[in-house]
Short mmCIF file of C-alpha atoms in Angstrom, two decimals:
data_model
loop_
_atom_site.label_atom_id
_atom_site.label_comp_id
_atom_site.label_asym_id
_atom_site.label_seq_id
_atom_site.Cartn_x
_atom_site.Cartn_y
_atom_site.Cartn_z
CA MET M 510 33.99 99.86 -69.72
CA HIS M 511 33.69 96.74 -70.64
CA LEU M 512 35.45 93.63 -68.40
CA PRO M 513 35.67 90.08 -68.93
CA PRO M 514 33.31 87.95 -69.16
CA GLN M 515 32.08 86.34 -65.61
CA GLN M 516 32.10 82.54 -67.28
CA GLY M 517 35.68 83.80 -68.53
CA VAL M 518 36.72 84.41 -64.97
CA ARG M 519 38.73 80.94 -64.37
CA PRO M 520 38.55 80.08 -60.23
CA CYS M 521 42.34 80.40 -60.27
CA ALA M 522 42.74 82.35 -56.97
CA PRO M 523 41.90 79.65 -54.09
CA TYR M 524 38.41 81.20 -53.04
CA ARG M 525 37.22 81.97 -56.11
CA PRO M 526 33.84 80.20 -56.90
CA GLN M 527 32.94 79.03 -60.08
CA LEU M 528 29.05 79.10 -59.80
CA HIS M 529 28.84 82.13 -57.31
CA TYR M 530 28.94 85.26 -59.36
CA THR M 531 31.68 87.54 -58.27
CA PRO M 532 33.27 90.46 -60.16
CA ALA M 533 36.74 90.09 -61.94
CA ARG M 534 37.43 92.66 -59.21
CA ASN M 535 37.32 95.02 -56.37
CA TRP M 536 34.57 95.32 -53.92
CA MET M 537 30.85 94.18 -54.17
CA ASN M 538 27.58 93.79 -51.74
CA ASP M 539 23.96 94.39 -52.34
CA PRO M 540 22.73 92.91 -55.52
CA ASN M 541 20.20 95.85 -57.19
CA GLY M 542 18.12 96.38 -59.93
CA LEU M 543 17.01 92.71 -60.72
CA VAL M 544 14.54 92.36 -64.00
CA TRP M 545 14.19 90.44 -66.72
CA HIS M 546 14.25 92.20 -69.98
CA ASP M 547 14.55 91.27 -73.44
CA GLY M 548 15.79 87.58 -73.06
CA GLU M 549 18.13 88.46 -70.34
CA TYR M 550 18.51 88.62 -66.38
CA HIS M 551 19.60 91.57 -65.30
CA LEU M 552 22.08 92.01 -61.98
CA PHE M 553 23.11 95.20 -60.85
CA TYR M 554 24.83 95.58 -57.61
CA GLN M 555 26.85 97.72 -55.42
CA TYR M 556 30.41 98.10 -56.47
CA ASN M 557 33.33 100.12 -55.89
CA PRO M 558 35.20 100.12 -59.31
CA TYR M 559 38.82 101.32 -57.76
CA GLY M 560 39.41 99.06 -55.30
CA ASN M 561 38.64 96.21 -52.75
CA ASP M 562 37.22 97.69 -49.97
CA TRP M 563 33.92 99.73 -49.24
CA GLY M 564 33.17 103.08 -51.36
CA ASN M 565 33.02 104.59 -54.26
CA MET M 566 29.40 103.13 -54.37
CA SER M 567 28.44 102.48 -57.76
CA TRP M 568 26.42 99.83 -59.94
CA GLY M 569 28.21 97.32 -61.13
CA HIS M 570 25.97 94.90 -64.22
CA ALA M 571 26.38 91.53 -64.99
CA VAL M 572 23.89 89.80 -67.61
CA SER M 573 22.44 85.84 -67.82
CA THR M 574 20.14 84.15 -70.08
CA ASP M 575 19.89 81.18 -67.23
CA LEU M 576 20.94 82.38 -64.14
CA VAL M 577 23.84 79.84 -63.90
CA HIS M 578 26.33 81.95 -66.80
CA TRP M 579 27.25 85.25 -65.88
CA GLU M 580 28.33 87.85 -68.14
CA GLU M 581 30.30 91.29 -66.32
CA LEU M 582 29.59 93.97 -68.37
CA GLY M 583 31.31 96.68 -65.68
CA VAL M 584 30.21 99.57 -64.16
CA ALA M 585 26.78 101.04 -65.04
CA ILE M 586 25.74 103.83 -62.90
CA GLU M 587 29.02 105.30 -61.41
CA ALA M 588 29.74 107.63 -58.68
CA THR M 589 30.32 111.40 -58.87
CA ASP M 590 32.16 113.84 -56.37
CA ASP M 591 28.71 115.17 -55.41
CA GLU M 592 26.55 112.09 -55.60
CA HIS M 593 27.34 107.96 -54.33
CA VAL M 594 24.78 105.53 -55.95
CA PHE M 595 23.15 103.24 -53.21
CA SER M 596 21.02 100.25 -53.51
CA GLY M 597 17.76 100.28 -55.26
CA SER M 598 15.82 98.53 -57.92
CA ALA M 599 14.90 98.20 -61.93
CA VAL M 600 11.67 98.55 -63.68
CA ILE M 601 11.00 98.11 -67.71
CA ASP M 602 8.61 101.17 -68.54
CA HIS M 603 5.53 101.00 -70.53
CA ASP M 604 7.68 101.96 -73.23
CA GLY M 605 9.93 99.32 -73.23
CA THR M 606 12.65 101.74 -71.54
CA MET M 607 14.49 100.25 -68.69
CA VAL M 608 14.55 102.59 -65.54
CA ALA M 609 16.71 102.03 -62.28
CA VAL M 610 15.62 103.58 -59.26
CA TYR M 611 18.28 104.29 -56.84
CA THR M 612 19.30 106.26 -53.56
CA SER M 613 21.68 109.26 -53.92
CA TYR M 614 23.98 109.84 -51.23
CA HIS M 615 25.27 112.97 -51.13
CA PRO M 616 28.37 113.13 -49.04
CA ALA M 617 28.47 117.08 -48.44
CA SER M 618 25.48 117.10 -46.30
CA GLY M 619 24.86 113.35 -45.67
CA LEU M 620 20.99 113.17 -47.48
CA GLN M 621 19.52 110.55 -48.99
CA ALA M 622 16.63 110.44 -51.35
CA GLN M 623 15.85 108.83 -54.19
CA SER M 624 16.69 109.18 -57.98
CA LEU M 625 15.88 107.79 -61.66
CA ALA M 626 18.34 106.64 -64.71
CA ARG M 627 17.15 105.65 -67.80
CA SER M 628 18.39 103.23 -70.41
CA THR M 629 17.34 102.28 -74.03
CA ASP M 630 20.03 99.74 -75.10
CA ARG M 631 19.18 97.13 -72.43
CA GLY M 632 21.09 98.58 -69.53
CA ARG M 633 24.26 99.15 -71.18
CA THR M 634 24.09 102.86 -70.66
CA TRP M 635 22.69 104.86 -68.82
CA THR M 636 21.63 109.01 -68.49
CA ARG M 637 20.41 110.03 -65.07
CA HIS M 638 17.33 112.13 -64.80
CA PRO M 639 17.87 115.81 -64.73
CA GLY M 640 15.08 116.73 -62.42
CA ASN M 641 17.08 114.22 -59.95
CA PRO M 642 16.24 113.15 -57.04
CA VAL M 643 12.37 112.40 -57.70
CA LEU M 644 11.56 111.73 -53.82
CA ASP M 645 13.27 113.72 -51.33
CA ILE M 646 12.00 114.06 -47.28
CA GLY M 647 15.41 115.42 -46.15
CA SER M 648 16.64 112.64 -44.39
CA LYS M 649 19.83 110.92 -43.48
CA GLU M 650 18.32 107.49 -43.40
CA PHE M 651 16.20 107.30 -46.24
CA ARG M 652 17.13 104.51 -48.75
CA ASP M 653 17.00 101.47 -50.97
CA PRO M 654 13.62 101.81 -53.16
CA LYS M 655 12.18 98.51 -54.55
CA VAL M 656 9.95 99.36 -56.99
CA PHE M 657 7.24 97.05 -58.62
CA TRP M 658 4.27 97.54 -60.83
CA TYR M 659 1.05 96.81 -58.85
CA GLY M 660 -1.54 95.53 -61.62
CA GLN M 661 -4.34 95.75 -59.62
CA GLY M 662 -4.48 99.33 -58.86
CA GLY M 663 -2.81 100.11 -61.95
CA TYR M 664 0.11 102.35 -60.39
CA TRP M 665 3.93 101.53 -59.45
CA VAL M 666 4.35 101.22 -55.59
CA MET M 667 7.81 102.13 -54.38
CA ALA M 668 8.58 100.08 -50.74
CA VAL M 669 11.73 102.30 -49.13
CA VAL M 670 13.24 102.22 -45.43
CA LEU M 671 13.29 104.74 -42.90
CA ALA M 672 16.60 102.86 -40.93
CA LEU M 673 16.88 104.54 -38.13
CA GLU M 674 12.92 104.38 -37.20
CA TRP M 675 12.65 100.40 -37.95
CA LYS M 676 9.88 101.79 -40.55
CA VAL M 677 8.96 100.72 -44.50
CA SER M 678 7.19 103.40 -46.10
CA PHE M 679 5.36 102.89 -49.17
CA TYR M 680 4.70 105.37 -52.25
CA ARG M 681 2.72 105.35 -55.11
CA SER M 682 3.41 106.94 -58.48
CA ASP M 683 1.40 107.08 -62.18
CA ASP M 684 4.70 107.82 -63.78
CA LEU M 685 7.87 107.06 -62.22
CA LEU M 686 8.40 111.02 -61.44
CA SER M 687 6.05 111.75 -58.93
CA TRP M 688 5.56 109.92 -55.70
CA THR M 689 2.58 110.08 -53.28
CA TRP M 690 3.20 108.37 -49.63
CA LEU M 691 0.64 105.43 -49.23
CA SER M 692 1.47 104.38 -45.38
CA ASP M 693 4.22 102.95 -43.21
CA PHE M 694 5.02 99.65 -42.07
CA GLY M 695 6.66 99.08 -38.87
CA PRO M 696 8.44 98.95 -36.17
CA ALA M 697 7.99 95.07 -36.23
CA GLY M 698 10.12 92.00 -36.13
CA SER M 699 13.54 92.39 -35.04
CA VAL M 700 14.60 95.83 -34.39
CA ASP M 701 17.88 94.76 -33.02
CA GLY M 702 19.86 96.58 -36.44
CA ILE M 703 19.00 99.40 -39.04
CA TRP M 704 16.62 98.01 -41.47
CA GLU M 705 17.80 98.39 -45.07
CA VAL M 706 16.92 96.59 -48.67
CA PRO M 707 13.09 96.43 -48.44
CA ASP M 708 11.15 94.18 -50.98
CA LEU M 709 7.70 93.37 -51.47
CA PHE M 710 6.10 91.07 -53.51
CA GLU M 711 2.98 88.48 -53.82
CA LEU M 712 3.77 84.70 -54.11
CA ASP M 713 1.04 81.90 -53.64
CA GLY M 714 -1.93 84.37 -53.24
CA ARG M 715 -0.16 86.21 -49.78
CA TRP M 716 2.03 89.13 -50.12
CA VAL M 717 5.73 88.99 -48.42
CA LEU M 718 7.27 91.56 -46.99
CA VAL M 719 11.31 91.33 -46.67
CA VAL M 720 13.57 93.45 -44.55
CA SER M 721 17.22 93.42 -44.02
CA LEU M 722 18.91 94.37 -40.58
CA ASN M 723 22.35 94.94 -39.83
CA PRO M 724 23.11 93.62 -36.91
CA GLY M 725 20.79 91.28 -35.43
CA GLY M 726 21.22 88.36 -37.50
CA PRO M 727 20.17 84.86 -36.32
CA ALA M 728 23.75 84.06 -36.34
CA GLY M 729 25.40 87.14 -35.89
CA GLY M 730 25.50 90.53 -37.59
CA SER M 731 23.41 91.24 -40.40
CA GLY M 732 20.41 89.13 -41.26
CA VAL M 733 16.85 89.34 -43.52
CA GLN M 734 13.47 88.97 -42.34
CA TYR M 735 10.42 88.49 -43.92
CA PHE M 736 6.57 89.53 -43.16
CA VAL M 737 3.52 87.51 -44.32
CA GLY M 738 0.35 89.11 -44.72
CA ARG M 739 -1.74 91.07 -47.02
CA PHE M 740 -1.47 94.14 -49.04
CA ASP M 741 -4.38 96.21 -50.38
CA GLY M 742 -2.49 98.69 -52.50
CA VAL M 743 -1.92 101.11 -49.62
CA THR M 744 -1.19 99.08 -46.59
CA PHE M 745 0.94 96.39 -46.16
CA THR M 746 -0.60 94.11 -42.83
CA SER M 747 1.22 91.34 -41.49
CA ASP M 748 -0.99 88.67 -40.23
CA TRP M 749 1.93 86.25 -38.56
CA PRO M 750 4.88 86.78 -36.57
CA ALA M 751 8.18 87.65 -38.85
CA ALA M 752 11.08 84.60 -39.32
CA TRP M 753 14.05 84.63 -40.69
CA VAL M 754 14.93 84.17 -44.08
CA ASP M 755 18.05 82.12 -43.42
CA HIS M 756 19.85 81.06 -40.20
CA GLY M 757 23.36 80.96 -41.52
CA ARG M 758 25.49 84.02 -41.37
CA ASP M 759 26.09 85.06 -44.72
CA PHE M 760 23.06 85.86 -46.47
CA TYR M 761 21.80 89.85 -47.06
CA ALA M 762 20.16 92.37 -49.06
CA ALA M 763 18.08 89.91 -50.84
CA LEU M 764 15.92 90.89 -53.54
CA SER M 765 13.86 89.66 -56.11
CA TRP M 766 13.42 89.83 -60.07
CA ASN M 767 11.21 92.41 -61.46
CA ASN M 768 9.07 91.30 -64.78
CA THR M 769 10.39 87.45 -64.84
CA PRO M 770 8.66 85.48 -68.10
CA ASP M 771 7.19 82.81 -66.12
CA GLY M 772 5.62 84.61 -63.41
CA ARG M 773 8.05 82.60 -60.89
CA ARG M 774 9.41 84.55 -57.67
CA ARG M 775 13.51 84.20 -57.97
CA TRP M 776 16.14 86.10 -55.78
CA ILE M 777 19.42 86.55 -54.83
CA GLY M 778 21.09 88.09 -52.02
CA TRP M 779 24.98 89.08 -50.99
CA MET M 780 26.74 86.23 -49.37
CA SER M 781 28.36 87.99 -46.80
CA ASN M 782 28.11 89.69 -43.33
CA TRP M 783 28.47 93.19 -42.18
CA ALA M 784 30.32 92.06 -39.45
CA ASP M 785 33.59 90.98 -41.28
CA ALA M 786 32.97 91.47 -44.98
CA ALA M 787 36.00 93.85 -45.19
CA THR M 788 38.23 91.18 -43.91
CA HIS M 789 37.37 88.09 -46.41
CA PRO M 790 40.56 86.95 -47.64
CA THR M 791 40.15 87.05 -51.23
CA ASP M 792 41.57 89.31 -54.19
CA PRO M 793 41.47 90.90 -56.33
CA TRP M 794 37.91 90.78 -55.65
CA ARG M 795 35.85 90.76 -52.65
CA GLY M 796 32.15 89.88 -52.35
CA ALA M 797 30.20 87.34 -54.29
CA GLN M 798 26.19 86.87 -54.74
CA SER M 799 24.34 83.74 -53.57
CA LEU M 800 23.18 81.02 -56.03
CA PRO M 801 19.45 82.65 -57.48
CA ARG M 802 16.81 80.68 -55.62
CA GLU M 803 13.08 80.10 -56.51
CA LEU M 804 10.78 81.30 -53.91
CA LEU M 805 7.81 79.20 -52.87
CA LEU M 806 4.93 79.93 -49.60
CA GLU M 807 4.18 76.31 -47.76
CA ASP M 808 2.12 75.95 -45.01
CA ILE M 809 4.29 74.44 -42.18
CA GLY M 810 3.24 73.97 -38.61
CA GLY M 811 0.35 76.10 -38.94
CA ARG M 812 1.71 79.34 -40.68
CA PRO M 813 3.19 79.92 -44.44
CA CYS M 814 6.65 79.60 -44.06
CA LEU M 815 9.08 80.74 -47.26
CA VAL M 816 11.02 77.94 -48.84
CA GLN M 817 13.90 78.54 -51.02
CA ARG M 818 15.44 75.89 -53.96
CA PRO M 819 18.22 76.57 -56.27
CA VAL M 820 17.30 77.25 -59.64
CA ALA M 821 16.41 74.64 -61.63
CA ALA M 822 18.89 75.48 -64.45
CA LEU M 823 21.87 74.40 -61.74
CA GLN M 824 20.90 70.59 -62.87
CA ALA M 825 21.85 70.99 -66.27
CA LEU M 826 25.48 71.20 -64.99
CA ARG M 827 25.74 68.22 -63.00
CA SER M 828 28.75 66.01 -64.56
CA PRO M 829 28.23 62.42 -65.62
CA ASP M 830 30.61 61.28 -63.26
CA SER M 831 28.51 61.81 -60.12
CA ILE M 832 28.56 59.49 -56.91
CA HIS M 833 25.68 57.34 -55.86
CA VAL M 834 25.28 55.70 -52.53
CA ALA M 835 22.23 54.12 -50.89
CA GLY M 836 21.69 52.01 -47.42
CA LEU M 837 24.52 53.00 -45.76
CA ASP M 838 25.10 52.08 -42.04
CA ILE M 839 27.38 55.29 -40.14
CA PRO M 840 28.56 54.26 -37.07
CA PRO M 841 30.32 56.48 -34.49
CA GLY M 842 32.90 58.63 -36.01
CA VAL M 843 33.22 60.13 -39.01
CA LEU M 844 33.60 58.16 -42.49
CA PHE M 845 35.32 59.92 -45.51
CA ARG M 846 36.07 59.65 -48.94
CA SER M 847 37.78 61.93 -51.79
CA VAL M 848 35.41 63.75 -54.27
CA PRO M 849 36.29 65.74 -57.79
CA GLU M 850 37.67 69.15 -57.36
CA GLY M 851 35.51 72.04 -58.26
CA ALA M 852 31.82 72.70 -57.45
CA LEU M 853 29.42 70.50 -55.71
CA GLU M 854 26.26 69.33 -55.22
CA ILE M 855 25.81 66.84 -52.72
CA THR M 856 22.04 65.61 -51.76
CA ALA M 857 21.43 63.35 -48.92
CA GLU M 858 18.56 61.91 -46.86
CA PHE M 859 19.40 60.15 -43.66
CA ALA M 860 16.86 58.15 -41.09
CA PRO M 861 18.36 58.05 -37.32
CA GLY M 862 19.34 55.15 -35.37
CA THR M 863 20.87 55.57 -31.82
CA ALA M 864 23.16 58.48 -32.88
CA GLU M 865 22.27 61.91 -30.59
CA ARG M 866 23.69 64.01 -33.74
CA PHE M 867 24.18 62.96 -37.33
CA GLY M 868 25.01 64.50 -41.11
CA LEU M 869 27.34 65.61 -43.59
CA VAL M 870 30.95 66.74 -43.25
CA ILE M 871 32.73 68.96 -45.90
CA HIS M 872 36.14 71.27 -45.90
CA GLU M 873 37.68 68.31 -43.57
CA GLY M 874 35.58 70.07 -40.20
CA VAL M 875 32.39 71.29 -41.03
CA ARG M 876 29.42 69.48 -40.04
CA ILE M 877 26.33 69.99 -41.42
CA GLY M 878 23.38 67.80 -39.79
CA TYR M 879 20.57 67.11 -37.50
CA ASP M 880 20.57 67.05 -33.41
CA ILE M 881 18.15 65.21 -31.61
CA VAL M 882 18.53 66.08 -28.36
CA ARG M 883 17.97 69.86 -29.13
CA GLY M 884 15.70 69.51 -32.17
CA GLU M 885 17.61 71.39 -34.39
CA ALA M 886 19.08 71.59 -38.37
CA PHE M 887 22.73 72.59 -37.90
CA VAL M 888 25.85 73.88 -39.29
CA GLU M 889 29.41 74.24 -37.48
CA GLY M 890 32.78 73.77 -37.74
CA THR M 891 36.37 75.21 -37.18
CA PRO M 892 38.03 75.60 -40.71
CA SER M 893 41.49 77.71 -40.63
CA GLY M 894 41.08 81.21 -41.76
CA ARG M 895 37.32 81.48 -41.53
CA HIS M 896 36.80 85.44 -40.42
CA ALA M 897 33.94 85.29 -38.16
CA ALA M 898 32.77 85.60 -34.60
CA PRO M 899 32.14 82.17 -33.37
CA LEU M 900 28.50 81.59 -32.06
CA SER M 901 26.61 79.32 -29.60
CA ALA M 902 23.69 77.27 -30.44
CA ASP M 903 21.41 79.85 -30.01
CA GLY M 904 22.89 82.38 -32.33
CA VAL M 905 24.10 84.58 -29.12
CA ARG M 906 28.33 85.26 -29.40
CA SER M 907 30.19 82.59 -27.66
CA SER M 908 34.30 82.68 -26.69
CA THR M 909 34.27 79.12 -28.39
CA ASP M 910 36.51 78.77 -31.88
CA GLY M 911 34.90 77.96 -35.15
CA VAL M 912 31.49 78.85 -36.06
CA ARG M 913 27.81 77.45 -35.91
CA SER M 914 24.43 78.43 -36.73
CA SER M 915 21.39 76.27 -35.82
CA ALA M 916 17.53 76.42 -36.66
CA ASP M 917 14.73 74.99 -34.66
CA GLY M 918 11.46 73.55 -35.66
CA VAL M 919 13.03 72.13 -38.68
CA ARG M 920 10.52 69.71 -40.23
CA ARG M 921 12.16 66.59 -41.08
CA SER M 922 11.50 63.80 -43.95
CA GLY M 923 9.12 61.59 -41.48
CA ASP M 924 11.88 60.35 -39.17
CA GLY M 925 15.26 61.48 -40.94
CA LEU M 926 16.39 64.76 -42.76
CA ARG M 927 16.99 65.42 -46.20
CA LEU M 928 19.72 67.69 -47.34
CA THR M 929 20.52 69.68 -50.69
CA VAL M 930 24.64 71.27 -50.04
CA ILE M 931 26.20 73.37 -52.70
CA VAL M 932 29.90 73.64 -52.06
CA ASP M 933 31.49 75.89 -54.50
CA ALA M 934 35.42 77.22 -52.92
CA SER M 935 34.59 79.39 -50.00
CA CYS M 936 30.55 79.28 -50.56
CA VAL M 937 28.24 76.73 -49.25
CA GLU M 938 24.55 77.12 -49.07
CA VAL M 939 22.75 74.21 -47.34
CA PHE M 940 18.93 73.78 -48.24
CA SER M 941 17.27 71.32 -45.27
CA ASP M 942 14.01 69.54 -46.31
CA ARG M 943 13.33 70.99 -50.20
CA GLY M 944 14.49 74.21 -48.50
CA GLN M 945 12.17 74.75 -45.44
CA ILE M 946 15.41 76.10 -43.34
CA VAL M 947 18.45 77.40 -45.06
CA PHE M 948 21.80 78.15 -43.99
CA THR M 949 24.08 80.28 -46.13
CA GLU M 950 27.77 80.16 -45.15
CA GLN M 951 31.40 81.64 -46.40
CA ILE M 952 33.93 79.10 -44.96
CA PHE M 953 37.62 79.73 -45.89
CA ALA M 954 38.79 76.09 -45.69
CA GLU M 955 42.41 75.46 -46.71
CA PRO M 956 42.28 74.94 -50.40
CA GLY M 957 42.54 71.08 -51.56
CA SER M 958 40.35 69.54 -49.43
CA ALA M 959 37.87 67.76 -51.38
CA GLN M 960 36.84 65.27 -49.08
CA VAL M 961 32.88 64.64 -48.16
CA GLY M 962 32.41 62.79 -45.08
CA LEU M 963 29.46 61.31 -43.18
CA PHE M 964 29.06 61.49 -39.31
CA ALA M 965 27.24 59.95 -36.19
CA ASP M 966 27.90 61.31 -32.73
CA SER M 967 26.88 58.56 -29.79
CA GLY M 968 25.38 56.04 -31.65
CA THR M 969 24.50 55.04 -35.43
CA ALA M 970 23.04 56.68 -37.78
CA LEU M 971 21.82 55.38 -41.78
CA LEU M 972 22.14 57.10 -45.13
CA ARG M 973 19.26 56.27 -47.25
CA SER M 974 20.62 57.90 -50.00
CA ALA M 975 22.77 60.09 -51.17
CA ALA M 976 24.48 61.61 -54.61
CA ILE M 977 27.40 63.63 -55.21
CA HIS M 978 27.24 65.51 -58.13
CA PRO M 979 30.21 67.69 -59.79
CA LEU M 980 29.26 70.96 -61.09
CA ARG M 981 30.59 72.16 -64.33
CA PRO M 982 29.68 75.52 -65.49
CA LYS M 983 30.15 76.07 -69.20
CA ARG M 984 33.02 78.18 -70.70
CA ALA M 985 33.52 81.10 -72.79
#
């Protein structure tokens, strides 16, 4: 089945984004099988071919040459009555074959095991391995294999979760068919929810282990944590406490691309939250992926921290009619100006004055800024149609209306704050101080609220500089 290309799907529905990948129709959740091959970035994902709710889990498929413009190819590996196709990864075997390693879920027994499928035509068609499953321990909570080539040892490594035991198990293989257990990591970090979708990769001389969990995230519902340490081909050892990947509410199942041509580490995440994903008011699709992000490790406050930035290809979409402002005093209250309709990239650098809080306003009521008194960056607001339980400043559910996510310990630019904000229909991504702190949010505001504002509470602040760039993707 071949569906219309993603770049041809115009955002006619009020919440359809232009830049964030959405399928033309039906339910989508976790990214799967991220791999670069023969000039294309492949994005597989959990997909229901038959409806707008979770079910009939199969692998959908899209490709891109630049991580910005996506072509939807339809269903890659489809569920059967006996086997649903849960999350997993993809690699390029030594003969150039694309191999998907995924979790087989068997509805009759409830058992989960790891299976293979192969493609010799760049992921367009797939053949299941006749000897599936290739790894079965008789468990109902054994899933989400991330496989990569461990060059130092000359073998394949699989990271896979034991979801209810809060463990990541590591296996090795020479041929992707026979797997030998190496070690387990965990429990560690947050164990407030089940563990899912592990990823393990080397980054800037250290190893990073990423684990999603649900619930227990920093803004309520699902979230993603990471550990930085060492991997010797057998055992992962964490050298620092776990930290959150994203302090917003809508970033889950983050997975990085294998086999990138330039060796840079890039990833993407499902832009939703299991606490309310089924109620998002979108039709005929439900579910979006985040913008792809480049990953770095930087030493901040005595520990290595994961830094995320939008991929550079996004800058090529900037419209020539950008708006630039510099040296603007922000009085107490809120200043608004109209901006072009469509996707926006907003960059801003602030210096504090006497204000206790200052920053940006989008969607007529969503505030993104810095709280001097609390020492935290935050995103908060009360847009109509927001389908989420409200949060207090410490990330615990409160009884007030709206959404609030906060992050302590943000390192500001001197004595100010630097923000990059992507606004794309309901999709909002906030990168504070060049990606040291990130918030990802689905905010279903009233359509047509094309304004950007500045605010300062209980005093004044200074906008050192700002730019508002309309982002215009190419159309097929």
